[in-house]
mmCIF file of C-alpha atoms in Angstrom:
data_model
loop_
_atom_site.group_PDB
_atom_site.id
_atom_site.type_symbol
_atom_site.label_atom_id
_atom_site.label_comp_id
_atom_site.label_asym_id
_atom_site.label_seq_id
_atom_site.Cartn_x
_atom_site.Cartn_y
_atom_site.Cartn_z
ATOM 1 C CA GLN A 1 -36.382 -39.488 -16.959
ATOM 2 C CA VAL A 2 -34.943 -39.004 -20.419
ATOM 3 C CA GLN A 3 -32.980 -35.998 -21.558
ATOM 4 C CA LEU A 4 -32.982 -34.997 -25.220
ATOM 5 C CA VAL A 5 -30.520 -32.468 -26.601
ATOM 6 C CA GLU A 6 -30.772 -31.266 -30.185
ATOM 7 C CA SER A 7 -27.987 -29.755 -32.248
ATOM 8 C CA GLY A 8 -27.122 -28.978 -35.842
ATOM 9 C CA GLY A 9 -29.463 -26.116 -36.589
ATOM 10 C CA GLY A 10 -28.343 -22.987 -38.362
ATOM 11 C CA SER A 11 -28.918 -20.614 -41.243
ATOM 12 C CA VAL A 12 -28.748 -21.835 -44.823
ATOM 13 C CA GLN A 13 -29.824 -20.662 -48.231
ATOM 14 C CA VAL A 14 -32.586 -22.222 -50.279
ATOM 15 C CA GLY A 15 -31.489 -25.581 -51.614
ATOM 16 C CA GLY A 16 -28.966 -26.114 -48.858
ATOM 17 C CA SER A 17 -28.705 -28.972 -46.393
ATOM 18 C CA LEU A 18 -28.517 -29.436 -42.639
ATOM 19 C CA ARG A 19 -28.208 -32.460 -40.421
ATOM 20 C CA LEU A 20 -29.893 -32.293 -37.059
ATOM 21 C CA SER A 21 -28.876 -34.541 -34.188
ATOM 22 C CA CYS A 22 -30.683 -35.468 -30.987
ATOM 23 C CA ALA A 23 -28.691 -37.056 -28.200
ATOM 24 C CA ALA A 24 -30.731 -39.073 -25.736
ATOM 25 C CA SER A 25 -29.656 -39.968 -22.228
ATOM 26 C CA GLY A 26 -31.029 -40.802 -18.812
ATOM 27 C CA PRO A 27 -31.748 -43.865 -16.707
ATOM 28 C CA GLN A 28 -35.042 -44.654 -18.421
ATOM 29 C CA TYR A 29 -33.332 -44.654 -21.772
ATOM 30 C CA ASP A 30 -31.913 -48.073 -20.939
ATOM 31 C CA ASP A 31 -35.276 -49.326 -22.165
ATOM 32 C CA PRO A 32 -35.757 -48.957 -25.929
ATOM 33 C CA PRO A 33 -38.173 -46.192 -26.838
ATOM 34 C CA TYR A 34 -41.191 -47.093 -28.923
ATOM 35 C CA VAL A 35 -41.086 -44.096 -31.215
ATOM 36 C CA MET A 36 -38.766 -41.147 -31.812
ATOM 37 C CA ALA A 37 -39.644 -38.152 -33.907
ATOM 38 C CA TRP A 38 -38.818 -34.690 -35.120
ATOM 39 C CA PHE A 39 -41.307 -31.859 -34.881
ATOM 40 C CA ARG A 40 -40.989 -28.239 -35.908
ATOM 41 C CA GLN A 41 -42.699 -25.028 -34.996
ATOM 42 C CA ALA A 42 -42.660 -21.756 -36.890
ATOM 43 C CA PRO A 43 -43.609 -18.460 -35.220
ATOM 44 C CA GLY A 44 -47.362 -18.173 -34.854
ATOM 45 C CA LYS A 45 -47.961 -21.745 -35.985
ATOM 46 C CA GLU A 46 -48.693 -24.990 -34.234
ATOM 47 C CA ARG A 47 -46.013 -27.577 -33.680
ATOM 48 C CA GLU A 48 -46.129 -30.105 -36.504
ATOM 49 C CA GLY A 49 -44.710 -33.558 -36.989
ATOM 50 C CA VAL A 50 -41.905 -33.766 -39.528
ATOM 51 C CA ALA A 51 -40.705 -37.370 -39.329
ATOM 52 C CA ALA A 52 -40.733 -40.346 -37.012
ATOM 53 C CA ILE A 53 -39.146 -43.746 -36.623
ATOM 54 C CA TYR A 54 -40.615 -46.697 -34.738
ATOM 55 C CA THR A 55 -37.668 -48.419 -33.149
ATOM 56 C CA GLY A 56 -39.109 -51.925 -33.175
ATOM 57 C CA THR A 57 -40.070 -52.129 -36.841
ATOM 58 C CA LEU A 58 -37.745 -49.348 -38.051
ATOM 59 C CA ASN A 59 -40.686 -48.018 -40.028
ATOM 60 C CA THR A 60 -40.353 -44.352 -40.858
ATOM 61 C CA TYR A 61 -42.999 -41.745 -41.522
ATOM 62 C CA TYR A 62 -42.779 -38.273 -43.002
ATOM 63 C CA ALA A 63 -44.935 -35.240 -43.412
ATOM 64 C CA ALA A 64 -45.977 -34.811 -47.023
ATOM 65 C CA SER A 65 -44.168 -31.478 -47.185
ATOM 66 C CA VAL A 66 -40.761 -33.045 -46.476
ATOM 67 C CA LYS A 67 -41.064 -36.475 -48.055
ATOM 68 C CA GLY A 68 -38.228 -37.073 -50.484
ATOM 69 C CA ARG A 69 -36.114 -34.292 -48.987
ATOM 70 C CA PHE A 70 -35.706 -35.294 -45.325
ATOM 71 C CA THR A 71 -34.439 -38.559 -43.893
ATOM 72 C CA ILE A 72 -34.807 -39.682 -40.287
ATOM 73 C CA SER A 73 -32.386 -42.224 -38.880
ATOM 74 C CA ARG A 74 -31.073 -43.604 -35.617
ATOM 75 C CA ASP A 75 -27.508 -44.681 -34.987
ATOM 76 C CA ASN A 76 -26.393 -48.190 -34.071
ATOM 77 C CA THR A 77 -25.837 -47.328 -30.446
ATOM 78 C CA LYS A 78 -29.476 -46.178 -30.378
ATOM 79 C CA SER A 79 -28.589 -43.073 -28.443
ATOM 80 C CA THR A 80 -28.748 -40.493 -31.240
ATOM 81 C CA LEU A 81 -31.517 -39.551 -33.617
ATOM 82 C CA TYR A 82 -30.774 -37.720 -36.851
ATOM 83 C CA LEU A 83 -32.664 -35.700 -39.399
ATOM 84 C CA GLN A 84 -30.925 -35.137 -42.708
ATOM 85 C CA MET A 85 -32.568 -32.208 -44.445
ATOM 86 C CA ASN A 86 -31.819 -31.577 -48.115
ATOM 87 C CA ASN A 87 -33.121 -29.088 -50.651
ATOM 88 C CA LEU A 88 -34.293 -26.818 -47.871
ATOM 89 C CA LYS A 89 -37.035 -24.285 -48.520
ATOM 90 C CA PRO A 90 -37.975 -21.100 -46.645
ATOM 91 C CA GLU A 91 -41.086 -22.859 -45.315
ATOM 92 C CA ASP A 92 -38.819 -25.352 -43.543
ATOM 93 C CA SER A 93 -37.688 -22.582 -41.193
ATOM 94 C CA GLY A 94 -38.597 -22.948 -37.546
ATOM 95 C CA ARG A 95 -37.527 -24.514 -34.300
ATOM 96 C CA TYR A 96 -36.983 -28.242 -34.582
ATOM 97 C CA TYR A 97 -37.691 -30.483 -31.622
ATOM 98 C CA CYS A 98 -36.779 -34.061 -30.893
ATOM 99 C CA ALA A 99 -39.431 -36.148 -29.148
ATOM 100 C CA LEU A 100 -39.575 -39.630 -27.708
ATOM 101 C CA ASP A 101 -42.065 -41.959 -26.102
ATOM 102 C CA PHE A 102 -42.079 -45.489 -24.773
ATOM 103 C CA HIS A 103 -45.669 -46.239 -25.710
ATOM 104 C CA GLY A 104 -47.797 -46.281 -28.823
ATOM 105 C CA GLY A 105 -49.632 -43.471 -30.525
ATOM 106 C CA ALA A 106 -49.999 -41.585 -33.752
ATOM 107 C CA TRP A 107 -46.553 -40.400 -34.774
ATOM 108 C CA SER A 108 -47.519 -36.900 -35.781
ATOM 109 C CA VAL A 109 -49.574 -36.053 -32.713
ATOM 110 C CA VAL A 110 -47.854 -33.895 -30.108
ATOM 111 C CA SER A 111 -49.615 -35.576 -27.188
ATOM 112 C CA THR A 112 -48.149 -38.958 -28.147
ATOM 113 C CA TYR A 113 -44.772 -37.886 -26.768
ATOM 114 C CA THR A 114 -43.722 -37.625 -23.144
ATOM 115 C CA TYR A 115 -40.172 -36.397 -23.609
ATOM 116 C CA TRP A 116 -39.054 -33.354 -25.580
ATOM 117 C CA GLY A 117 -35.823 -31.531 -26.208
ATOM 118 C CA GLN A 118 -35.379 -27.764 -26.093
ATOM 119 C CA GLY A 119 -35.111 -27.484 -29.856
ATOM 120 C CA THR A 120 -32.657 -26.166 -32.395
ATOM 121 C CA GLN A 121 -33.335 -23.276 -34.746
ATOM 122 C CA VAL A 122 -33.343 -23.617 -38.534
ATOM 123 C CA ALA A 123 -33.529 -20.602 -40.834
ATOM 124 C CA VAL A 124 -33.711 -20.937 -44.593
ATOM 125 C CA SER A 125 -33.306 -17.777 -46.630
ATOM 126 C CA SER A 126 -33.914 -17.139 -50.306
#
């Protein structure tokens, strides 16, 4: 089992910044995950992939709507995932989830991921 705990959400004005963190723990986390990602879900909408990092290649991927504004990273201890969000827009509002899997799959597909956190709320106001 792997436990994922997100933090760092909050309320900001348009153009502001937030840094989300996702702390991973659990006995299975001794093995390196294959892919880690951030998803978000706004009320009444489907959960969508925001960004992902493949831990072997360190390749990163972003949704078109956040490219150039968000940066995904993983710390040296490999136990925390981050999402730096700059120039936030109202459409970035929603609940942000950290996800992880030990096998392959398309990064932006929800079913790729076995483990999920409970999420952290982000609200961007104009």
